[in-house]
Amino acid sequence: MAPADVVFLLVQRFSMISLYGALEPLRIANRFAGKRFSWRFVSADGNPVSASNDIPISVMGSLADLGRPTMVVVCASYDPEQGITKPVLSAVRKLASQKVLLAGIDTGPFIMARAGVLDGYRATCHWESLPGFRESFPRVQTTQGLYEIDRHRMTGAGGSSPIHLMPGW
């Protein structure tokens, strides 16, 4: 069986700790259970992205290079608005229509919610942003959990929560 193709969509100023918290369970699973997962980093335009700690990260492609992965993880943090662009929202909607598992970590759920793919789903996001998220997206069943898994949607509150989120699928 081919490994699950996990794509991390990195938004400028994404949270490095959340990204690595999501990536490490996949690496550990591969170490102990064989190659179950492959992963790649993409940005909206294919250009490198800097994390919130200003470390630049190379990516392996753009939204146009996604294909049909098993899962896409939207990684954001400060300024998730930078990821709320027509191409990103269109790509997220298309992935949802293809039944691709969508996840958002830290403030990545803002991008998913703006695309309308969290309406009627349970979701969470970083605790600092939760009140604004609730107000902006009343159709989302917002919780204060570390993470939520609801059908084909997963959301994590950021920080170390993706360590707990990723093994859940």
CSV table of N, CA and C in Angstrom, one decimal:
chain,number,residue,atom,x,y,z
A,1,MET,N,0.8,-1.2,0.0
A,1,MET,CA,0.0,0.0,0.0
A,1,MET,C,0.9,1.2,0.0
A,2,ALA,N,0.5,2.2,-0.8
A,2,ALA,CA,1.3,3.5,-0.9
A,2,ALA,C,1.1,4.3,0.4
A,3,PRO,N,2.2,5.0,0.8
A,3,PRO,CA,2.1,5.8,2.0
A,3,PRO,C,1.0,6.9,1.8
A,4,ALA,N,0.4,7.3,2.9
A,4,ALA,CA,-0.5,8.4,2.9
A,4,ALA,C,0.2,9.7,2.6
A,5,ASP,N,-0.3,10.4,1.6
A,5,ASP,CA,0.4,11.7,1.2
A,5,ASP,C,-0.2,12.8,2.0
A,6,VAL,N,0.7,13.4,2.9
A,6,VAL,CA,0.2,14.5,3.8
A,6,VAL,C,0.9,15.7,3.3
A,7,VAL,N,0.1,16.7,3.0
A,7,VAL,CA,0.6,18.0,2.6
A,7,VAL,C,0.4,19.0,3.6
A,8,PHE,N,1.5,19.8,4.0
A,8,PHE,CA,1.4,20.9,4.9
A,8,PHE,C,1.4,22.2,4.1
A,9,LEU,N,0.3,22.9,4.1
A,9,LEU,CA,0.2,24.2,3.5
A,9,LEU,C,0.7,25.2,4.5
A,10,LEU,N,1.8,25.8,4.2
A,10,LEU,CA,2.4,26.8,5.2
A,10,LEU,C,2.0,28.2,4.8
A,11,VAL,N,1.5,28.9,5.7
A,11,VAL,CA,1.1,30.3,5.6
A,11,VAL,C,2.2,31.2,6.3
A,12,GLN,N,2.5,32.3,5.7
A,12,GLN,CA,3.5,33.2,6.3
A,12,GLN,C,3.3,33.3,7.8
A,13,ARG,N,4.4,33.2,8.6
A,13,ARG,CA,4.4,33.3,10.0
A,13,ARG,C,3.6,32.2,10.7
A,14,PHE,N,3.6,31.0,10.1
A,14,PHE,CA,3.0,29.8,10.7
A,14,PHE,C,3.8,29.5,11.9
A,15,SER,N,3.2,28.6,12.8
A,15,SER,CA,3.8,28.2,14.0
A,15,SER,C,4.7,27.0,13.8
A,16,MET,N,5.9,27.2,14.1
A,16,MET,CA,6.9,26.1,13.9
A,16,MET,C,6.6,25.0,14.9
A,17,ILE,N,6.3,25.3,16.1
A,17,ILE,CA,6.0,24.2,17.1
A,17,ILE,C,4.8,23.4,16.7
A,18,SER,N,3.8,24.0,16.1
A,18,SER,CA,2.6,23.3,15.7
A,18,SER,C,3.0,22.4,14.5
A,19,LEU,N,3.7,22.9,13.5
A,19,LEU,CA,4.2,22.1,12.4
A,19,LEU,C,4.9,20.9,12.8
A,20,TYR,N,5.9,21.1,13.7
A,20,TYR,CA,6.7,19.9,14.1
A,20,TYR,C,5.9,19.0,15.0
A,21,GLY,N,5.0,19.6,15.7
A,21,GLY,CA,4.1,18.7,16.5
A,21,GLY,C,3.2,17.8,15.7
A,22,ALA,N,2.9,18.3,14.5
A,22,ALA,CA,2.1,17.5,13.5
A,22,ALA,C,3.0,16.5,12.8
A,23,LEU,N,4.2,16.9,12.5
A,23,LEU,CA,5.1,16.1,11.7
A,23,LEU,C,5.7,14.9,12.5
A,24,GLU,N,6.1,15.1,13.7
A,24,GLU,CA,6.8,14.1,14.4
A,24,GLU,C,6.0,12.8,14.6
A,25,PRO,N,4.7,12.9,14.9
A,25,PRO,CA,4.0,11.6,15.0
A,25,PRO,C,4.0,10.8,13.7
A,26,LEU,N,4.0,11.4,12.6
A,26,LEU,CA,4.1,10.7,11.3
A,26,LEU,C,5.5,10.1,11.2
A,27,ARG,N,6.6,10.8,11.5
A,27,ARG,CA,7.9,10.3,11.5
A,27,ARG,C,8.1,9.1,12.4
A,28,ILE,N,7.6,9.2,13.6
A,28,ILE,CA,7.7,8.1,14.5
A,28,ILE,C,6.9,6.9,14.0
A,29,ALA,N,5.7,7.1,13.5
A,29,ALA,CA,4.9,6.0,12.9
A,29,ALA,C,5.7,5.3,11.8
A,30,ASN,N,6.3,6.1,11.0
A,30,ASN,CA,7.2,5.5,9.9
A,30,ASN,C,8.3,4.6,10.5
A,31,ARG,N,8.9,5.1,11.5
A,31,ARG,CA,10.0,4.4,12.1
A,31,ARG,C,9.6,3.1,12.7
A,32,PHE,N,8.5,3.0,13.3
A,32,PHE,CA,8.1,1.8,14.0
A,32,PHE,C,7.1,0.9,13.2
A,33,ALA,N,6.4,1.4,12.2
A,33,ALA,CA,5.4,0.7,11.5
A,33,ALA,C,5.7,0.6,10.0
A,34,GLY,N,6.9,1.0,9.5
A,34,GLY,CA,7.2,1.0,8.1
A,34,GLY,C,6.7,2.3,7.5
A,35,LYS,N,7.0,2.5,6.3
A,35,LYS,CA,6.7,3.8,5.6
A,35,LYS,C,5.2,3.9,5.4
A,36,ARG,N,4.5,4.5,6.3
A,36,ARG,CA,3.0,4.7,6.3
A,36,ARG,C,2.6,6.1,5.7
A,37,PHE,N,3.6,7.0,5.9
A,37,PHE,CA,3.3,8.4,5.6
A,37,PHE,C,4.4,9.0,4.8
A,38,SER,N,4.1,9.8,3.8
A,38,SER,CA,5.0,10.7,3.1
A,38,SER,C,4.5,12.1,3.4
A,39,TRP,N,5.3,13.1,3.3
A,39,TRP,CA,4.9,14.5,3.5
A,39,TRP,C,5.7,15.5,2.7
A,40,ARG,N,5.0,16.6,2.5
A,40,ARG,CA,5.7,17.6,1.7
A,40,ARG,C,5.1,19.0,2.2
A,41,PHE,N,5.9,20.0,2.0
A,41,PHE,CA,5.5,21.4,2.4
A,41,PHE,C,5.2,22.1,1.1
A,42,VAL,N,4.1,22.9,1.1
A,42,VAL,CA,3.8,23.7,0.0
A,42,VAL,C,3.4,25.1,0.5
A,43,SER,N,3.5,26.1,-0.3
A,43,SER,CA,3.0,27.4,0.0
A,43,SER,C,2.0,27.8,-1.1
A,44,ALA,N,1.3,28.8,-1.0
A,44,ALA,CA,0.3,29.2,-2.0
A,44,ALA,C,1.0,29.4,-3.4
A,45,ASP,N,2.1,30.1,-3.4
A,45,ASP,CA,2.8,30.4,-4.6
A,45,ASP,C,4.1,29.6,-4.9
A,46,GLY,N,4.4,28.7,-4.0
A,46,GLY,CA,5.6,27.9,-4.2
A,46,GLY,C,6.9,28.5,-3.7
A,47,ASN,N,6.8,29.7,-3.2
A,47,ASN,CA,8.0,30.4,-2.6
A,47,ASN,C,8.2,30.0,-1.1
A,48,PRO,N,9.4,30.1,-0.6
A,48,PRO,CA,9.7,29.8,0.8
A,48,PRO,C,8.8,30.6,1.7
A,49,VAL,N,8.6,30.1,2.9
A,49,VAL,CA,7.7,30.7,3.9
A,49,VAL,C,8.5,30.9,5.2
A,50,SER,N,8.4,32.0,5.9
A,50,SER,CA,9.0,32.1,7.2
A,50,SER,C,8.1,31.8,8.3
A,51,ALA,N,8.5,31.1,9.3
A,51,ALA,CA,7.7,30.8,10.4
A,51,ALA,C,7.6,32.0,11.3
A,52,SER,N,6.8,31.9,12.3
A,52,SER,CA,6.6,33.1,13.3
A,52,SER,C,7.9,33.4,14.0
A,53,ASN,N,8.9,32.4,14.0
A,53,ASN,CA,10.2,32.7,14.7
A,53,ASN,C,11.2,33.2,13.6
A,54,ASP,N,10.7,33.5,12.4
A,54,ASP,CA,11.5,34.1,11.3
A,54,ASP,C,12.5,33.1,10.7
A,55,ILE,N,12.3,31.8,11.0
A,55,ILE,CA,13.1,30.8,10.3
A,55,ILE,C,12.5,30.5,8.9
A,56,PRO,N,13.2,30.7,7.8
A,56,PRO,CA,12.6,30.4,6.5
A,56,PRO,C,12.6,28.9,6.2
A,57,ILE,N,11.5,28.5,5.6
A,57,ILE,CA,11.3,27.1,5.3
A,57,ILE,C,11.1,26.9,3.8
A,58,SER,N,11.9,26.0,3.2
A,58,SER,CA,11.7,25.8,1.7
A,58,SER,C,10.5,24.9,1.6
A,59,VAL,N,9.8,25.1,0.4
A,59,VAL,CA,8.7,24.3,0.1
A,59,VAL,C,8.9,23.5,-1.1
A,60,MET,N,8.1,22.5,-1.4
A,60,MET,CA,8.3,21.6,-2.5
A,60,MET,C,7.3,21.8,-3.6
A,61,GLY,N,6.6,22.9,-3.5
A,61,GLY,CA,5.7,23.3,-4.6
A,61,GLY,C,4.6,24.3,-4.1
A,62,SER,N,3.7,24.5,-5.0
A,62,SER,CA,2.6,25.4,-4.7
A,62,SER,C,1.2,24.7,-4.7
A,63,LEU,N,0.2,25.5,-4.5
A,63,LEU,CA,-1.2,24.9,-4.5
A,63,LEU,C,-1.4,24.2,-5.8
A,64,ALA,N,-0.9,24.7,-6.9
A,64,ALA,CA,-1.1,24.1,-8.2
A,64,ALA,C,-0.5,22.7,-8.3
A,65,ASP,N,0.4,22.4,-7.4
A,65,ASP,CA,1.1,21.1,-7.4
A,65,ASP,C,0.5,20.1,-6.5
A,66,LEU,N,-0.6,20.4,-5.8
A,66,LEU,CA,-1.1,19.5,-4.8
A,66,LEU,C,-1.6,18.1,-5.3
A,67,GLY,N,-2.2,18.1,-6.5
A,67,GLY,CA,-2.8,16.8,-6.9
A,67,GLY,C,-3.9,16.5,-6.0
A,68,ARG,N,-4.1,15.2,-5.6
A,68,ARG,CA,-5.1,14.8,-4.7
A,68,ARG,C,-4.5,14.0,-3.5
A,69,PRO,N,-4.0,14.8,-2.5
A,69,PRO,CA,-3.3,14.1,-1.4
A,69,PRO,C,-4.3,13.4,-0.5
A,70,THR,N,-3.8,12.7,0.4
A,70,THR,CA,-4.6,12.0,1.5
A,70,THR,C,-5.1,13.1,2.5
A,71,MET,N,-4.3,14.0,2.8
A,71,MET,CA,-4.6,15.0,3.8
A,71,MET,C,-3.8,16.3,3.5
A,72,VAL,N,-4.5,17.4,3.9
A,72,VAL,CA,-3.8,18.7,3.8
A,72,VAL,C,-4.0,19.3,5.2
A,73,VAL,N,-2.9,19.8,5.7
A,73,VAL,CA,-2.8,20.5,7.0
A,73,VAL,C,-2.5,21.9,6.8
A,74,VAL,N,-3.4,22.8,7.1
A,74,VAL,CA,-3.3,24.2,7.0
A,74,VAL,C,-2.6,24.7,8.2
A,75,CYS,N,-1.4,25.2,8.0
A,75,CYS,CA,-0.5,25.7,9.2
A,75,CYS,C,-0.4,27.2,9.2
A,76,ALA,N,-0.9,27.8,10.2
A,76,ALA,CA,-0.9,29.3,10.3
A,76,ALA,C,-0.6,29.6,11.8
A,77,SER,N,-0.5,30.9,12.1
A,77,SER,CA,-0.3,31.4,13.4
A,77,SER,C,-0.7,32.8,13.4
A,78,TYR,N,0.3,33.7,13.7
A,78,TYR,CA,0.0,35.1,13.6
A,78,TYR,C,-0.5,35.5,12.2
A,79,ASP,N,-1.4,36.4,12.1
A,79,ASP,CA,-1.8,36.9,10.8
A,79,ASP,C,-2.4,35.8,9.8
A,80,PRO,N,-3.3,34.9,10.3
A,80,PRO,CA,-3.8,34.0,9.3
A,80,PRO,C,-4.5,34.6,8.1
A,81,GLU,N,-4.8,35.9,8.2
A,81,GLU,CA,-5.4,36.6,7.1
A,81,GLU,C,-4.5,36.6,5.9
A,82,GLN,N,-3.2,36.4,6.1
A,82,GLN,CA,-2.3,36.3,4.9
A,82,GLN,C,-2.6,35.1,4.1
A,83,GLY,N,-3.2,34.1,4.7
A,83,GLY,CA,-3.5,32.9,3.9
A,83,GLY,C,-4.9,33.0,3.3
A,84,ILE,N,-5.7,34.0,3.6
A,84,ILE,CA,-7.1,34.1,3.1
A,84,ILE,C,-7.0,34.9,1.8
A,85,THR,N,-6.7,34.1,0.8
A,85,THR,CA,-6.6,34.7,-0.6
A,85,THR,C,-7.6,33.8,-1.5
A,86,LYS,N,-8.0,34.4,-2.6
A,86,LYS,CA,-8.8,33.6,-3.5
A,86,LYS,C,-8.2,32.3,-3.9
A,87,PRO,N,-7.0,32.2,-4.3
A,87,PRO,CA,-6.4,30.9,-4.7
A,87,PRO,C,-6.4,29.9,-3.5
A,88,VAL,N,-6.1,30.3,-2.3
A,88,VAL,CA,-6.1,29.4,-1.2
A,88,VAL,C,-7.5,29.0,-0.9
A,89,LEU,N,-8.4,29.9,-0.8
A,89,LEU,CA,-9.8,29.5,-0.5
A,89,LEU,C,-10.4,28.6,-1.5
A,90,SER,N,-10.1,28.8,-2.8
A,90,SER,CA,-10.5,27.9,-3.9
A,90,SER,C,-9.9,26.6,-3.7
A,91,ALA,N,-8.7,26.5,-3.4
A,91,ALA,CA,-8.0,25.2,-3.3
A,91,ALA,C,-8.6,24.4,-2.1
A,92,VAL,N,-8.8,25.1,-1.0
A,92,VAL,CA,-9.4,24.4,0.2
A,92,VAL,C,-10.8,23.9,-0.2
A,93,ARG,N,-11.6,24.7,-0.8
A,93,ARG,CA,-12.9,24.2,-1.2
A,93,ARG,C,-12.9,23.0,-2.2
A,94,LYS,N,-12.0,23.1,-3.1
A,94,LYS,CA,-11.8,22.0,-4.1
A,94,LYS,C,-11.4,20.7,-3.4
A,95,LEU,N,-10.5,20.8,-2.4
A,95,LEU,CA,-10.0,19.6,-1.7
A,95,LEU,C,-11.2,19.1,-0.9
A,96,ALA,N,-12.0,19.9,-0.3
A,96,ALA,CA,-13.1,19.5,0.5
A,96,ALA,C,-14.1,18.7,-0.4
A,97,SER,N,-14.3,19.3,-1.6
A,97,SER,CA,-15.3,18.6,-2.5
A,97,SER,C,-14.7,17.3,-3.0
A,98,GLN,N,-13.4,17.1,-2.9
A,98,GLN,CA,-12.8,15.8,-3.3
A,98,GLN,C,-12.7,14.8,-2.1
A,99,LYS,N,-13.3,15.2,-1.0
A,99,LYS,CA,-13.3,14.4,0.2
A,99,LYS,C,-11.8,14.2,0.8
A,100,VAL,N,-10.9,15.1,0.5
A,100,VAL,CA,-9.6,15.1,1.1
A,100,VAL,C,-9.7,15.4,2.6
A,101,LEU,N,-9.1,14.7,3.4
A,101,LEU,CA,-9.1,15.0,4.9
A,101,LEU,C,-8.4,16.4,5.1
A,102,LEU,N,-9.1,17.3,5.7
A,102,LEU,CA,-8.5,18.7,5.9
A,102,LEU,C,-8.3,18.9,7.4
A,103,ALA,N,-7.1,19.5,7.7
A,103,ALA,CA,-6.8,19.8,9.1
A,103,ALA,C,-6.3,21.2,9.1
A,104,GLY,N,-6.5,21.9,10.2
A,104,GLY,CA,-6.0,23.2,10.5
A,104,GLY,C,-5.4,23.3,11.9
A,105,ILE,N,-4.2,23.8,12.0
A,105,ILE,CA,-3.6,23.9,13.3
A,105,ILE,C,-3.3,25.3,13.6
A,106,ASP,N,-3.3,25.6,14.9
A,106,ASP,CA,-3.1,26.9,15.5
A,106,ASP,C,-4.2,27.8,14.9
A,107,THR,N,-4.0,28.8,14.0
A,107,THR,CA,-5.0,29.6,13.4
A,107,THR,C,-5.4,29.1,12.0
A,108,GLY,N,-4.9,28.0,11.6
A,108,GLY,CA,-5.3,27.4,10.3
A,108,GLY,C,-6.8,27.3,10.1
A,109,PRO,N,-7.5,27.0,11.2
A,109,PRO,CA,-8.9,26.9,11.1
A,109,PRO,C,-9.6,28.1,10.6
A,110,PHE,N,-9.0,29.3,10.8
A,110,PHE,CA,-9.6,30.5,10.3
A,110,PHE,C,-9.7,30.5,8.8
A,111,ILE,N,-8.7,29.9,8.1
A,111,ILE,CA,-8.6,29.8,6.7
A,111,ILE,C,-9.7,28.8,6.2
A,112,MET,N,-9.7,27.7,6.9
A,112,MET,CA,-10.7,26.7,6.6
A,112,MET,C,-12.2,27.2,6.7
A,113,ALA,N,-12.4,27.9,7.8
A,113,ALA,CA,-13.7,28.5,8.1
A,113,ALA,C,-14.1,29.5,7.1
A,114,ARG,N,-13.1,30.4,6.7
A,114,ARG,CA,-13.4,31.4,5.7
A,114,ARG,C,-13.8,30.8,4.3
A,115,ALA,N,-13.2,29.6,4.1
A,115,ALA,CA,-13.5,28.9,2.9
A,115,ALA,C,-14.9,28.2,3.0
A,116,GLY,N,-15.5,28.2,4.2
A,116,GLY,CA,-16.8,27.6,4.4
A,116,GLY,C,-16.8,26.1,4.6
A,117,VAL,N,-15.6,25.5,4.8
A,117,VAL,CA,-15.5,24.0,4.9
A,117,VAL,C,-15.6,23.5,6.3
A,118,LEU,N,-15.8,24.4,7.3
A,118,LEU,CA,-16.0,24.0,8.7
A,118,LEU,C,-17.5,24.3,9.1
A,119,ASP,N,-18.3,24.8,8.3
A,119,ASP,CA,-19.7,25.0,8.6
A,119,ASP,C,-20.4,23.7,9.0
A,120,GLY,N,-21.0,23.7,10.2
A,120,GLY,CA,-21.6,22.5,10.7
A,120,GLY,C,-20.7,21.5,11.3
A,121,TYR,N,-19.4,21.8,11.4
A,121,TYR,CA,-18.4,20.9,12.0
A,121,TYR,C,-18.0,21.4,13.4
A,122,ARG,N,-17.5,20.5,14.3
A,122,ARG,CA,-16.9,20.9,15.5
A,122,ARG,C,-15.5,21.3,15.2
A,123,ALA,N,-15.0,22.3,15.8
A,123,ALA,CA,-13.6,22.8,15.5
A,123,ALA,C,-13.1,23.6,16.7
A,124,THR,N,-11.8,23.7,16.7
A,124,THR,CA,-11.1,24.6,17.7
A,124,THR,C,-10.0,25.3,17.0
A,125,CYS,N,-9.4,26.2,17.7
A,125,CYS,CA,-8.2,26.9,17.2
A,125,CYS,C,-7.4,27.5,18.4
A,126,HIS,N,-6.4,28.2,18.2
A,126,HIS,CA,-5.6,28.7,19.3
A,126,HIS,C,-6.4,29.5,20.3
A,127,TRP,N,-6.2,29.3,21.6
A,127,TRP,CA,-7.0,29.9,22.6
A,127,TRP,C,-7.1,31.4,22.6
A,128,GLU,N,-6.0,32.0,22.1
A,128,GLU,CA,-6.0,33.5,22.1
A,128,GLU,C,-6.9,34.0,21.0
A,129,SER,N,-7.2,33.2,20.0
A,129,SER,CA,-8.0,33.6,18.9
A,129,SER,C,-9.4,33.0,18.9
A,130,LEU,N,-9.7,32.2,19.9
A,130,LEU,CA,-11.0,31.5,20.0
A,130,LEU,C,-12.2,32.5,20.1
A,131,PRO,N,-12.2,33.5,20.9
A,131,PRO,CA,-13.3,34.4,20.9
A,131,PRO,C,-13.6,35.1,19.6
A,132,GLY,N,-12.6,35.5,18.9
A,132,GLY,CA,-12.8,36.1,17.6
A,132,GLY,C,-13.3,35.1,16.5
A,133,PHE,N,-12.8,33.9,16.7
A,133,PHE,CA,-13.2,32.8,15.8
A,133,PHE,C,-14.6,32.5,15.9
A,134,ARG,N,-15.1,32.4,17.2
A,134,ARG,CA,-16.5,32.1,17.5
A,134,ARG,C,-17.4,33.2,16.9
A,135,GLU,N,-17.0,34.5,17.1
A,135,GLU,CA,-17.8,35.6,16.6
A,135,GLU,C,-17.8,35.6,15.1
A,136,SER,N,-16.7,35.4,14.4
A,136,SER,CA,-16.6,35.4,13.0
A,136,SER,C,-17.3,34.3,12.2
A,137,PHE,N,-17.4,33.1,12.9
A,137,PHE,CA,-17.8,31.9,12.2
A,137,PHE,C,-18.9,31.2,13.1
A,138,PRO,N,-20.1,31.8,13.2
A,138,PRO,CA,-21.2,31.3,14.0
A,138,PRO,C,-21.7,29.9,13.5
A,139,ARG,N,-21.4,29.5,12.3
A,139,ARG,CA,-21.9,28.2,11.8
A,139,ARG,C,-21.0,27.1,12.2
A,140,VAL,N,-19.8,27.4,12.7
A,140,VAL,CA,-18.9,26.4,13.2
A,140,VAL,C,-19.2,26.1,14.6
A,141,GLN,N,-19.2,24.8,15.0
A,141,GLN,CA,-19.5,24.4,16.4
A,141,GLN,C,-18.2,24.4,17.1
A,142,THR,N,-17.8,25.6,17.6
A,142,THR,CA,-16.5,25.9,18.2
A,142,THR,C,-16.5,25.3,19.6
A,143,THR,N,-15.3,24.6,19.9
A,143,THR,CA,-15.1,24.1,21.3
A,143,THR,C,-13.7,24.7,21.8
A,144,GLN,N,-13.5,24.4,23.1
A,144,GLN,CA,-12.3,24.8,23.7
A,144,GLN,C,-11.3,23.7,23.8
A,145,GLY,N,-11.5,22.6,23.1
A,145,GLY,CA,-10.7,21.4,23.1
A,145,GLY,C,-9.3,21.7,22.6
A,146,LEU,N,-8.3,20.8,23.0
A,146,LEU,CA,-7.0,20.8,22.4
A,146,LEU,C,-7.1,20.5,20.9
A,147,TYR,N,-8.0,19.6,20.5
A,147,TYR,CA,-8.2,19.3,19.1
A,147,TYR,C,-9.6,18.7,18.9
A,148,GLU,N,-10.0,18.7,17.7
A,148,GLU,CA,-11.3,18.2,17.3
A,148,GLU,C,-11.1,17.4,16.1
A,149,ILE,N,-11.8,16.2,16.0
A,149,ILE,CA,-11.9,15.4,14.8
A,149,ILE,C,-13.3,15.2,14.5
A,150,ASP,N,-13.8,15.7,13.4
A,150,ASP,CA,-15.2,15.6,13.0
A,150,ASP,C,-15.3,15.3,11.6
A,151,ARG,N,-15.7,14.0,11.3
A,151,ARG,CA,-15.8,13.5,9.9
A,151,ARG,C,-14.5,13.8,9.2
A,152,HIS,N,-14.5,14.5,8.1
A,152,HIS,CA,-13.3,14.8,7.3
A,152,HIS,C,-12.6,16.1,7.6
A,153,ARG,N,-12.7,16.5,8.9
A,153,ARG,CA,-12.1,17.7,9.3
A,153,ARG,C,-11.4,17.5,10.7
A,154,MET,N,-10.2,18.1,10.8
A,154,MET,CA,-9.5,18.0,12.0
A,154,MET,C,-8.9,19.4,12.3
A,155,THR,N,-9.0,19.8,13.6
A,155,THR,CA,-8.5,21.1,14.0
A,155,THR,C,-7.7,20.9,15.3
A,156,GLY,N,-6.6,21.7,15.4
A,156,GLY,CA,-5.8,21.7,16.6
A,156,GLY,C,-5.6,23.1,17.1
A,157,ALA,N,-5.5,23.2,18.4
A,157,ALA,CA,-5.4,24.5,19.1
A,157,ALA,C,-4.0,25.1,19.0
A,158,GLY,N,-3.1,24.4,18.4
A,158,GLY,CA,-1.7,25.0,18.3
A,158,GLY,C,-0.8,24.5,19.4
A,159,GLY,N,0.4,25.1,19.4
A,159,GLY,CA,1.4,24.6,20.4
A,159,GLY,C,1.6,23.1,20.2
A,160,SER,N,1.5,22.4,21.3
A,160,SER,CA,1.8,20.9,21.2
A,160,SER,C,0.5,20.1,20.9
A,161,SER,N,-0.6,20.7,20.7
A,161,SER,CA,-1.8,20.0,20.4
A,161,SER,C,-1.8,19.1,19.2
A,162,PRO,N,-1.0,19.5,18.1
A,162,PRO,CA,-1.0,18.5,17.0
A,162,PRO,C,-0.3,17.2,17.3
A,163,ILE,N,0.5,17.1,18.4
A,163,ILE,CA,1.1,15.8,18.8
A,163,ILE,C,0.0,14.9,19.2
A,164,HIS,N,-1.1,15.4,19.7
A,164,HIS,CA,-2.2,14.6,20.1
A,164,HIS,C,-3.2,14.4,19.0
A,165,LEU,N,-3.3,15.4,18.1
A,165,LEU,CA,-4.3,15.4,17.0
A,165,LEU,C,-3.9,14.3,15.9
A,166,MET,N,-2.7,14.3,15.5
A,166,MET,CA,-2.3,13.5,14.4
A,166,MET,C,-2.5,12.0,14.5
A,167,PRO,N,-2.2,11.4,15.7
A,167,PRO,CA,-2.4,10.0,15.8
A,167,PRO,C,-3.9,9.6,15.8
A,168,GLY,N,-4.8,10.6,15.9
A,168,GLY,CA,-6.2,10.4,15.9
A,168,GLY,C,-6.9,10.0,14.6
A,169,TRP,N,-6.2,10.1,13.5
A,169,TRP,CA,-6.8,9.8,12.2
A,169,TRP,C,-6.3,8.5,11.7
